[in-house]
Short mmCIF file of C-alpha atoms in Angstrom, two decimals:
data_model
loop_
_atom_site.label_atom_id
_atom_site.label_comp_id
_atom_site.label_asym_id
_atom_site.label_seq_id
_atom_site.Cartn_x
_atom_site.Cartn_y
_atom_site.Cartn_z
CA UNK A 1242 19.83 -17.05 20.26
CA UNK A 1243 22.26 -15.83 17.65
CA UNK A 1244 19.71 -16.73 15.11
CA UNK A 1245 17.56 -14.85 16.82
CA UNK A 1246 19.33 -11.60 16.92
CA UNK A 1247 20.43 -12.18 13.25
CA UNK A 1248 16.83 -12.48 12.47
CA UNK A 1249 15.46 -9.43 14.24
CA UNK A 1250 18.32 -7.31 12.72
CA UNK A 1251 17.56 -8.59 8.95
CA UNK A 1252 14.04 -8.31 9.28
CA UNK A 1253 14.29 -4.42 10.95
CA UNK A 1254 16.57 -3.54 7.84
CA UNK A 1255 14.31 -5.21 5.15
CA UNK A 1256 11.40 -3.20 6.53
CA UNK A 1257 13.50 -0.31 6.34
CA UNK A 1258 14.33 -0.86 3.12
CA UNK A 1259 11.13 -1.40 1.97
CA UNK A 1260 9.78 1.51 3.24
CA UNK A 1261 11.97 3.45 1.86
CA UNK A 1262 11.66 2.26 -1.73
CA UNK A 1263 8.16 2.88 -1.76
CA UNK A 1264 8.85 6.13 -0.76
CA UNK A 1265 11.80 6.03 -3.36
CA UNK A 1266 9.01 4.81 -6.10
CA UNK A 1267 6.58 7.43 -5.06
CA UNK A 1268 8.81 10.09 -5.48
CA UNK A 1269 10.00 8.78 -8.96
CA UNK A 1270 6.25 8.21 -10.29
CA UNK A 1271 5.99 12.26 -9.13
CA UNK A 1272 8.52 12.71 -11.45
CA UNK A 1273 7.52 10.84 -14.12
CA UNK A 1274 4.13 12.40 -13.95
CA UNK A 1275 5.43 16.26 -14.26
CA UNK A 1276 7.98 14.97 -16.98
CA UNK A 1277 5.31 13.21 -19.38
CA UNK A 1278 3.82 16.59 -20.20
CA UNK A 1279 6.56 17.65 -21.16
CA UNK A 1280 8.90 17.88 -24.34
CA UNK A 1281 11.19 15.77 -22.94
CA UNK A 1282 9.22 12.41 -21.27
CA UNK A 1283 11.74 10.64 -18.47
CA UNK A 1284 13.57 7.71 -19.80
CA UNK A 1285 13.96 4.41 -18.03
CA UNK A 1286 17.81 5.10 -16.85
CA UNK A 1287 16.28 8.90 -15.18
CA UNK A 1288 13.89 6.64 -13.56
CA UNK A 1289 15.93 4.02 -12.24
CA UNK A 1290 18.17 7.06 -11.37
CA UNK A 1291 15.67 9.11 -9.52
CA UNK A 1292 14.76 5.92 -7.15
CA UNK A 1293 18.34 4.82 -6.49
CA UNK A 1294 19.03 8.56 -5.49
CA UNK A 1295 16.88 7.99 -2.52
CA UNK A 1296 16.91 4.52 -2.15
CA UNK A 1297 20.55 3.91 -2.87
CA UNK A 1298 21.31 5.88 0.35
CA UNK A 1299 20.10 3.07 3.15
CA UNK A 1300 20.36 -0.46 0.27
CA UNK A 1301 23.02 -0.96 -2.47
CA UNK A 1302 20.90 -0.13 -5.65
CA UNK A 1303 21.86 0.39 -9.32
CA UNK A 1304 20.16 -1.06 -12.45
CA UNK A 1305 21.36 -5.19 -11.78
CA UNK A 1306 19.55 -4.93 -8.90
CA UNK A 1307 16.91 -3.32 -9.34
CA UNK A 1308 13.95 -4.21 -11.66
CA UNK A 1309 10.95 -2.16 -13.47
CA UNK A 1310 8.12 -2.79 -15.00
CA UNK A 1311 6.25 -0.11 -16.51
CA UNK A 1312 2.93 -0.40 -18.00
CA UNK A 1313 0.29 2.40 -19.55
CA UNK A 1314 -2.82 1.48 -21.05
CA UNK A 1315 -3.29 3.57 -24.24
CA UNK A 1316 -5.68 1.25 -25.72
CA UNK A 1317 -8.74 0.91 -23.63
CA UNK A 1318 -7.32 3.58 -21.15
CA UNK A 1319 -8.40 1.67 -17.91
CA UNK A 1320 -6.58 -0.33 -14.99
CA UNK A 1321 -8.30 -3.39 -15.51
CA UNK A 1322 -6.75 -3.56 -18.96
CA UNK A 1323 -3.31 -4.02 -17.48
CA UNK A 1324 -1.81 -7.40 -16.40
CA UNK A 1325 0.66 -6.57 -13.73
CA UNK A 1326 3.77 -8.23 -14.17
CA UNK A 1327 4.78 -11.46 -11.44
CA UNK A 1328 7.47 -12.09 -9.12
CA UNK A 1329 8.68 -15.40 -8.82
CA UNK A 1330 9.55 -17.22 -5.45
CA UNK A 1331 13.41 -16.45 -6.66
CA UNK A 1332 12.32 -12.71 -6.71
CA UNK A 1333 12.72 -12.48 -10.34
CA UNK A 1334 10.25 -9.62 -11.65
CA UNK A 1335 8.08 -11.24 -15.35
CA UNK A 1336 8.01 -9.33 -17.77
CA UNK A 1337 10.36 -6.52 -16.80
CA UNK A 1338 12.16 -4.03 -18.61
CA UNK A 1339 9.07 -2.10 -20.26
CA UNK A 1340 9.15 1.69 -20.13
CA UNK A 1341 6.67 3.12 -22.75
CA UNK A 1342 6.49 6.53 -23.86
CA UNK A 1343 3.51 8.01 -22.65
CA UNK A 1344 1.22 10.10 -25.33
CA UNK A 1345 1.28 13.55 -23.89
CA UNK A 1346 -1.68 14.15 -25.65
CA UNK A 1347 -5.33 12.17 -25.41
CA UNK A 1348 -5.01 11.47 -21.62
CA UNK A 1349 -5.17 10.45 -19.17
CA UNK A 1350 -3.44 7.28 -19.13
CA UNK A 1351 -3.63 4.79 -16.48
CA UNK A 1352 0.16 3.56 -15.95
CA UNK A 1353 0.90 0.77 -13.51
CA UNK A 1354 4.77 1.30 -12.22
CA UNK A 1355 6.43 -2.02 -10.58
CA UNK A 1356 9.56 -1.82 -9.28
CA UNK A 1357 11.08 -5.30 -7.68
CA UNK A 1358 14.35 -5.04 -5.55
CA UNK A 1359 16.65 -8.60 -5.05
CA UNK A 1360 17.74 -8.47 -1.94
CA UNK A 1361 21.52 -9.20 -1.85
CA UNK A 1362 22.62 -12.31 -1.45
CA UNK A 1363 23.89 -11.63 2.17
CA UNK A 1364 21.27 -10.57 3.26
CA UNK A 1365 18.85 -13.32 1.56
CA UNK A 1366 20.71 -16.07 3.05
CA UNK A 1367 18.22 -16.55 6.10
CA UNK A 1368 15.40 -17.86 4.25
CA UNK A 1369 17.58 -20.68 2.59
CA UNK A 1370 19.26 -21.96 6.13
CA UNK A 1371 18.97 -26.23 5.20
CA UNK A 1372 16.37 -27.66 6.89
CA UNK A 1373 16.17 -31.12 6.88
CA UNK A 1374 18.30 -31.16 3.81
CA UNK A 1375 15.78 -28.85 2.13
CA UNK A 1376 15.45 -24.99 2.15
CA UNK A 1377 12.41 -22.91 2.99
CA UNK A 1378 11.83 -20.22 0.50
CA UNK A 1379 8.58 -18.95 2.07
CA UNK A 1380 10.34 -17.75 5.10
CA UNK A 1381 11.18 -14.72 2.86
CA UNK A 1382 7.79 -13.39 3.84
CA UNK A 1383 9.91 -12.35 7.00
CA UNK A 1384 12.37 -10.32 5.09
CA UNK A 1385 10.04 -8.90 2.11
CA UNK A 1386 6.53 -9.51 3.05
CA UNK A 1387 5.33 -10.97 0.31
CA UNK A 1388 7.26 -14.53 0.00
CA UNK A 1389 9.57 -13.55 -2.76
CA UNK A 1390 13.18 -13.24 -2.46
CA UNK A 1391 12.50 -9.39 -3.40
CA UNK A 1392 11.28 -6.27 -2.59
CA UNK A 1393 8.14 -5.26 -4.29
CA UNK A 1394 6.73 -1.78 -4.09
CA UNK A 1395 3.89 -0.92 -6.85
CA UNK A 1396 2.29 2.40 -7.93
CA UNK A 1397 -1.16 2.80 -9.88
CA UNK A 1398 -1.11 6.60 -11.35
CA UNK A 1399 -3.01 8.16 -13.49
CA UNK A 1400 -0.80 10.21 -16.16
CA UNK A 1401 -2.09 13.33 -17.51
CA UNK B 91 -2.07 -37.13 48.72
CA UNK B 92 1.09 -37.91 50.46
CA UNK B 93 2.85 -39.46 46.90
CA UNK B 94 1.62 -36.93 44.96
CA UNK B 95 3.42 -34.26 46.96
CA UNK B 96 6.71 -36.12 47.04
CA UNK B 97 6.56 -36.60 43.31
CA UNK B 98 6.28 -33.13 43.04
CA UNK B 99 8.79 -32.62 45.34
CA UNK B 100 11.14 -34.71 43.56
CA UNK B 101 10.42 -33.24 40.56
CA UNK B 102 11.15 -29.54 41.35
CA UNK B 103 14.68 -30.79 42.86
CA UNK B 104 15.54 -32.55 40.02
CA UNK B 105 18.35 -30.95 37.93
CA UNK B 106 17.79 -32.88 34.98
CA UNK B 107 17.52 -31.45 31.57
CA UNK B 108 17.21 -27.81 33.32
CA UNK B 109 18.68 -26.34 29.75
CA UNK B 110 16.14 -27.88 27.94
CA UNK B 111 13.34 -26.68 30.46
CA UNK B 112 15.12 -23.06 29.72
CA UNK B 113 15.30 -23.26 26.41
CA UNK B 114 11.75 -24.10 25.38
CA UNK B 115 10.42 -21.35 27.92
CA UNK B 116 12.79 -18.50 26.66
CA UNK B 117 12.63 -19.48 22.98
CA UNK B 118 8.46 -19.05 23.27
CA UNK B 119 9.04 -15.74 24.58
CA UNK B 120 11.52 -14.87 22.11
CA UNK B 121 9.10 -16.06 19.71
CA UNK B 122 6.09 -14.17 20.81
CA UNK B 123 8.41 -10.98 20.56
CA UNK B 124 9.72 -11.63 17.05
CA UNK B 125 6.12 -12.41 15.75
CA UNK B 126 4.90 -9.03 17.37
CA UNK B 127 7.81 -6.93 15.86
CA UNK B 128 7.07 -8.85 12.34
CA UNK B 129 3.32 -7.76 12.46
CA UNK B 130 3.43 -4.09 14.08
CA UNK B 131 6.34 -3.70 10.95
CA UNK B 132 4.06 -5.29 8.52
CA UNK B 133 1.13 -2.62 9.79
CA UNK B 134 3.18 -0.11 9.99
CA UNK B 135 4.31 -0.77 6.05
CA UNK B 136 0.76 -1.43 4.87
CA UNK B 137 -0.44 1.87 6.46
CA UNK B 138 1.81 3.87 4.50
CA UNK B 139 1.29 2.32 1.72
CA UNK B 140 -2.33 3.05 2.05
CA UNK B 141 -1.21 6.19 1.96
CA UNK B 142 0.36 6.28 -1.25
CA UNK B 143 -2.81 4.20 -2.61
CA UNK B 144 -5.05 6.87 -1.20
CA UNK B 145 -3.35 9.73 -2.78
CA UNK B 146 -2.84 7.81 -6.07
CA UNK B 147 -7.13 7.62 -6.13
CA UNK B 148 -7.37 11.18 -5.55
CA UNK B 149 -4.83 12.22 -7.95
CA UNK B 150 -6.62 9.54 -10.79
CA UNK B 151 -9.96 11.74 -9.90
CA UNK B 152 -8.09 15.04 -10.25
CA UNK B 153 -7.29 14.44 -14.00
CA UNK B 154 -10.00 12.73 -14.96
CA UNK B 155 -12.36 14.61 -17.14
CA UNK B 156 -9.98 17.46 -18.97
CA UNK B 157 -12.43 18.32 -20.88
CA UNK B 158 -15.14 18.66 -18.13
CA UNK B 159 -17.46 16.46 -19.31
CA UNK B 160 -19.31 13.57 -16.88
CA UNK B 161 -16.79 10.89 -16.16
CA UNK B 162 -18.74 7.55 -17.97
CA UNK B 163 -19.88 4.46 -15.32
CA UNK B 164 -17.10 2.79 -15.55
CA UNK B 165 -14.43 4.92 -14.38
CA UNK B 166 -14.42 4.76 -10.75
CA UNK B 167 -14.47 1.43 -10.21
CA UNK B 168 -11.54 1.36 -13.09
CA UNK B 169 -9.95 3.61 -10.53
CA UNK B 170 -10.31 1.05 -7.62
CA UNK B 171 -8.91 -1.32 -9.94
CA UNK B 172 -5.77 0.53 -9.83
CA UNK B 173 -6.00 0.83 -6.04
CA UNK B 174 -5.94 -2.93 -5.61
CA UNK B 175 -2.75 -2.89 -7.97
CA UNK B 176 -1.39 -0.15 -6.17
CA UNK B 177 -1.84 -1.96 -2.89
CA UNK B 178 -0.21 -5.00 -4.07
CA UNK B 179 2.17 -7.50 -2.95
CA UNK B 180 -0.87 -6.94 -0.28
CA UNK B 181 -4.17 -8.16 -0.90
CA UNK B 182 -6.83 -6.12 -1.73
CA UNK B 183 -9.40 -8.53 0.32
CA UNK B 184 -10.20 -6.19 2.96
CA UNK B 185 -9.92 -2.95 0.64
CA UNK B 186 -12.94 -0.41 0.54
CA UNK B 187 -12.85 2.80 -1.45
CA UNK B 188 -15.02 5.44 -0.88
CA UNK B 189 -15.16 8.52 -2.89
CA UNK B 190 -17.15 11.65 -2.11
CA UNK B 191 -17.18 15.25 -4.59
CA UNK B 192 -18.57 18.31 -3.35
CA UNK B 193 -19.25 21.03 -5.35
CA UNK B 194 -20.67 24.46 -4.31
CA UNK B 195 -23.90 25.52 -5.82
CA UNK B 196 -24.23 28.37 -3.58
CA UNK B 197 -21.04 29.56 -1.67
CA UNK B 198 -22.10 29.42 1.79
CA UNK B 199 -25.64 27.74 1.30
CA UNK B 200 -25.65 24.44 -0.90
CA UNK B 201 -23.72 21.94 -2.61
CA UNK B 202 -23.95 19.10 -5.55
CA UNK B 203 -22.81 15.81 -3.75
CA UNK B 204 -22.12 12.35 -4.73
CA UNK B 205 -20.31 9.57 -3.34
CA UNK B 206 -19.70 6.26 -4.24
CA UNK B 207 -18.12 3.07 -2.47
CA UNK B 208 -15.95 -0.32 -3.63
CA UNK B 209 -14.91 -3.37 -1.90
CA UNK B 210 -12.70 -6.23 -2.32
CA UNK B 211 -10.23 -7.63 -5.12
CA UNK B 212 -13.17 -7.41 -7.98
CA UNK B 213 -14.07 -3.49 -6.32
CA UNK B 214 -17.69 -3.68 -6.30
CA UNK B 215 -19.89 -0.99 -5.95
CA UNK B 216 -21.69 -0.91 -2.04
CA UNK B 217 -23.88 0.75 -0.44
CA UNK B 218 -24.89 2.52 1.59
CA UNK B 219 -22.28 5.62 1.23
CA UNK B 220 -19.89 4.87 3.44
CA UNK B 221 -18.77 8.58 3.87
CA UNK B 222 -22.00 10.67 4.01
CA UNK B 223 -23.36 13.63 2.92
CA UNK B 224 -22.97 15.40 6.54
CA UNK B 225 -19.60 13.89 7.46
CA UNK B 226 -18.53 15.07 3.44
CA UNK B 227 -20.10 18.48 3.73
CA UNK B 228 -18.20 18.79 7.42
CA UNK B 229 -14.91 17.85 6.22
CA UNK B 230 -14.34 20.21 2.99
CA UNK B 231 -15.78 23.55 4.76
CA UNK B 232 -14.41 25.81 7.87
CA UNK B 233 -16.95 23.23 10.09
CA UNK B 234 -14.03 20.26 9.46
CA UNK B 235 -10.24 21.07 8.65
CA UNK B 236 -10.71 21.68 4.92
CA UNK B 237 -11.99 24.66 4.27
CA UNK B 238 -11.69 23.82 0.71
CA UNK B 239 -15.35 25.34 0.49
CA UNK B 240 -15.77 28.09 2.37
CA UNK B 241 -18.84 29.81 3.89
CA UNK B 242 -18.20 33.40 2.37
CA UNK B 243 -15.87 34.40 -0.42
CA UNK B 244 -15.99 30.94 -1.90
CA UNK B 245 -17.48 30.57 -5.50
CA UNK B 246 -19.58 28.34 -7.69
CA UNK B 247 -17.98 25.38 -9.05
CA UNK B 248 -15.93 25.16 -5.74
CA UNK B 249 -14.94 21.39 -5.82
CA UNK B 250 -13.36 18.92 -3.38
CA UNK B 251 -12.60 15.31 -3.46
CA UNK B 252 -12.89 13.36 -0.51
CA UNK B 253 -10.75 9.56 -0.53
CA UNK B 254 -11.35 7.13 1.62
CA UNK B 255 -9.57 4.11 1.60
CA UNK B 256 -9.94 1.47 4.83
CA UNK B 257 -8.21 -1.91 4.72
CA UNK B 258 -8.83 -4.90 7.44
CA UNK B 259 -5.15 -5.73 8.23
CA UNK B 260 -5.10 -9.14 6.82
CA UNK B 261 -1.85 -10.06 9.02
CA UNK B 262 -1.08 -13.12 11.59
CA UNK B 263 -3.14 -11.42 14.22
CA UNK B 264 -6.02 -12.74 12.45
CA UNK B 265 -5.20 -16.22 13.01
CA UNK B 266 -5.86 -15.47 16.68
CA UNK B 267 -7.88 -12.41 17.46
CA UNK B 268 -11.20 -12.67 16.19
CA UNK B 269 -11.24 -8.59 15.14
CA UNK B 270 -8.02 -7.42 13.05
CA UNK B 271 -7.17 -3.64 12.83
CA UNK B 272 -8.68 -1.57 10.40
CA UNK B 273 -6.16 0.75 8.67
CA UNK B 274 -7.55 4.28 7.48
CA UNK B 275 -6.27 6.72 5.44
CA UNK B 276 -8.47 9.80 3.78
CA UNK B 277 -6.74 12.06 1.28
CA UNK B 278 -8.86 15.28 0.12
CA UNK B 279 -8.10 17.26 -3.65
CA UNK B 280 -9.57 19.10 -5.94
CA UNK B 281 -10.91 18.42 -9.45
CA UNK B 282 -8.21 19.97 -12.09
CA UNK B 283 -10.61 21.48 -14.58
CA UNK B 284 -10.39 25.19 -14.45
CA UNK B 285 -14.13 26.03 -14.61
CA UNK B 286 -16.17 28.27 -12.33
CA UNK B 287 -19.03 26.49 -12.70
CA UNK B 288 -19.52 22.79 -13.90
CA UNK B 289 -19.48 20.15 -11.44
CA UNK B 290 -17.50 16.42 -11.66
CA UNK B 291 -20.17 14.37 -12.03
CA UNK B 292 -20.64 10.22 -12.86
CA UNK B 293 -23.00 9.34 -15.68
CA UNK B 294 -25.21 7.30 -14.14
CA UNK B 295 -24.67 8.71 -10.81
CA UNK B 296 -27.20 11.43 -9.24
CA UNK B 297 -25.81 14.05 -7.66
CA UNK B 298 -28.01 15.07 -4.27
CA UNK B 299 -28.33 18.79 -3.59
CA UNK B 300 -27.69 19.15 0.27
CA UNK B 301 -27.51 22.17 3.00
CA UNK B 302 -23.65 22.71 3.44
CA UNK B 303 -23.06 26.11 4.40
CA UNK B 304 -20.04 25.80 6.08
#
């Protein structure tokens, strides 16, 4: 019963969470948009910044914690010519760290933005109770949704 | 008949692992409720996100084409590509994109109209248009709740957008109802070029002249 309880709470706050870093994301990508016409394009810290000022309200977030991925196709200029980055089981986001300056001329540029969150530890602990002697990693699905240990909210824009 | 109901008897008087009996009945219902929070969560999530998807489309179709020239074959479906990697961790299985431009020919009288549809993880093109000239025409003039081309006062070149994006909830529900939920969201824009009088248009795509007079 206790598990129960501690279950229902955990997964009501991870959906929480994750609704409000893709709202957190969205906002950022708005900002990222408006700023990559201008002189001054955003830099990765602004952007990190900009999602942590929202998200960093309800979830502890700062730039350990939180991982990005962003991608723009200058080349061929399409979506399909972009390999979006994995998340592992562990919820580690591969690659990460790219933030690419965006031409501001020649556009528009389709730019794939990835951000990963790890859940804390104490909150992450669920998924790993022993079972048997082993530990059930897929049970993250109940906290994230998508069977990694993290958060994962994704935005396909089209930069001008 | 006489055994049977003593057995029975016997067995509803008998105290014997009564926690056990408890536990297995309340844990399925506790079950059943944390499985039914999990999903209407998980549905609730993937319909706002189809939100965000839906208003990423439109916002790829209002930049494309600066320059105002046709947008090449390609393009659209490039643009459901970046749906289906909007959309993710969720798959894009169940994903159709539909995508509709109206643009006035004669304010009040007739428009240019196109439309065309994707599906699935590899987006490709269906048929037939999922949105419709009508149902199109109706929702960007004063007959719908756009008004975005309106019967008098409006002007040639008028444009609107119309995204559709539907997804067949893919979540545990499916495993035992034979018809999941079908998650819409439609997002309506305009095209950005500044011109009075050239309309988006798809090469390879004909545009259909149709009564929309708003």
């Amino acid at each position: 019963m206790i598990l129960f309880t501690v279950g229902f709470t955990m997964m009501g706050v991870c959906q929480f969470w994750q609704m409000t870093l893709d709202d957190a994301v969205r906002g950022a990508t708005r900002q990222l948009l408006l700023s990559s016409s201008s002189t001054t394009p955003e830099t990765q810290t602004q952007f990190i910044n900009s999602v942590c000022s929202e998200f960093g309200a309800v979830a502890p977030c700062s730039k350990t914690n939180l991982q990005i991925e962003v991608q723009t196709n200058t080349s061929t200029q399409t979506f399909a010519g972009i390999t979006p980055a994995i998340v592992s089981q562990q919820g580690q986001l591969s690659p990460a760290g790219g933030f690419p300056t965006i031409p501001t001329s020649g556009g528009p540029y389709p730019t794939l933005i990835q951000v990963a969150y790890q859940l804390p530890p104490w909150m992450d602990f669920l998924p790993y109770l022993p079972l048997s002697g082993a530990t059930i990693p897929s049970l993250n699905v109940i906290l994230t949704g998508n069977a990694t240990a993290a958060l994962v909210s994704n935005q396909a824009v089209m930069v001008n | 008949m006489a055994r049977a109901f003593l057995q029975a008897h016997r067995f509803l008087l008998d105290r014997k692992a009564v926690a056990s009996v408890e536990f297995a009945i309340i844990m399925s219902f506790f079950l059943l409720v944390f499985i039914g929070t999990f999903e209407i969560l998980t549905l609730l999530r993937t319909d706002q996100k189809m939100n965000i998807v839906a208003a990423t489309v439109a916002q790829a179709y209002v930049v494309e084409s600066p320059d105002g020239s046709a947008l090449s074959a390609s393009i659209p479906q490039d643009i459901c590509y970046g749906a289906v990697q909007g959309l993710a961790p969720y798959g894009a299985g169940g994903l159709t994109v539909d995508v509709a431009s109206v643009t006035s020919v004669t304010p009040g009288s007739t428009a240019s109209y196109w439309e065309q549809d994707f599906s699935g993880n590899s987006c490709t093109a269906v048929t037939p248009a999922v949105i419709g000239s009508t149902a199109a025409c109706n929702l960007v003039t004063s007959n719908g709740q756009g008004g975005m081309l309106p019967s008098s006062g409006g002007a040639v070149g008028d444009n609107a957008i119309i995204v559709k994006v539907t997804l067949t909830y893919p979540g545990l529900v499916g495993l035992w109802l034979s018809t999941s939920p079908t998650l819409t969201q439609q997002v309506m824009t305009r095209w950005a070029y500044a011109s009075t009088s050239t309309a988006l248009t798809v090469t390879g795509v004909t545009p259909q002249t149709i009564t929309c007079s708003g």
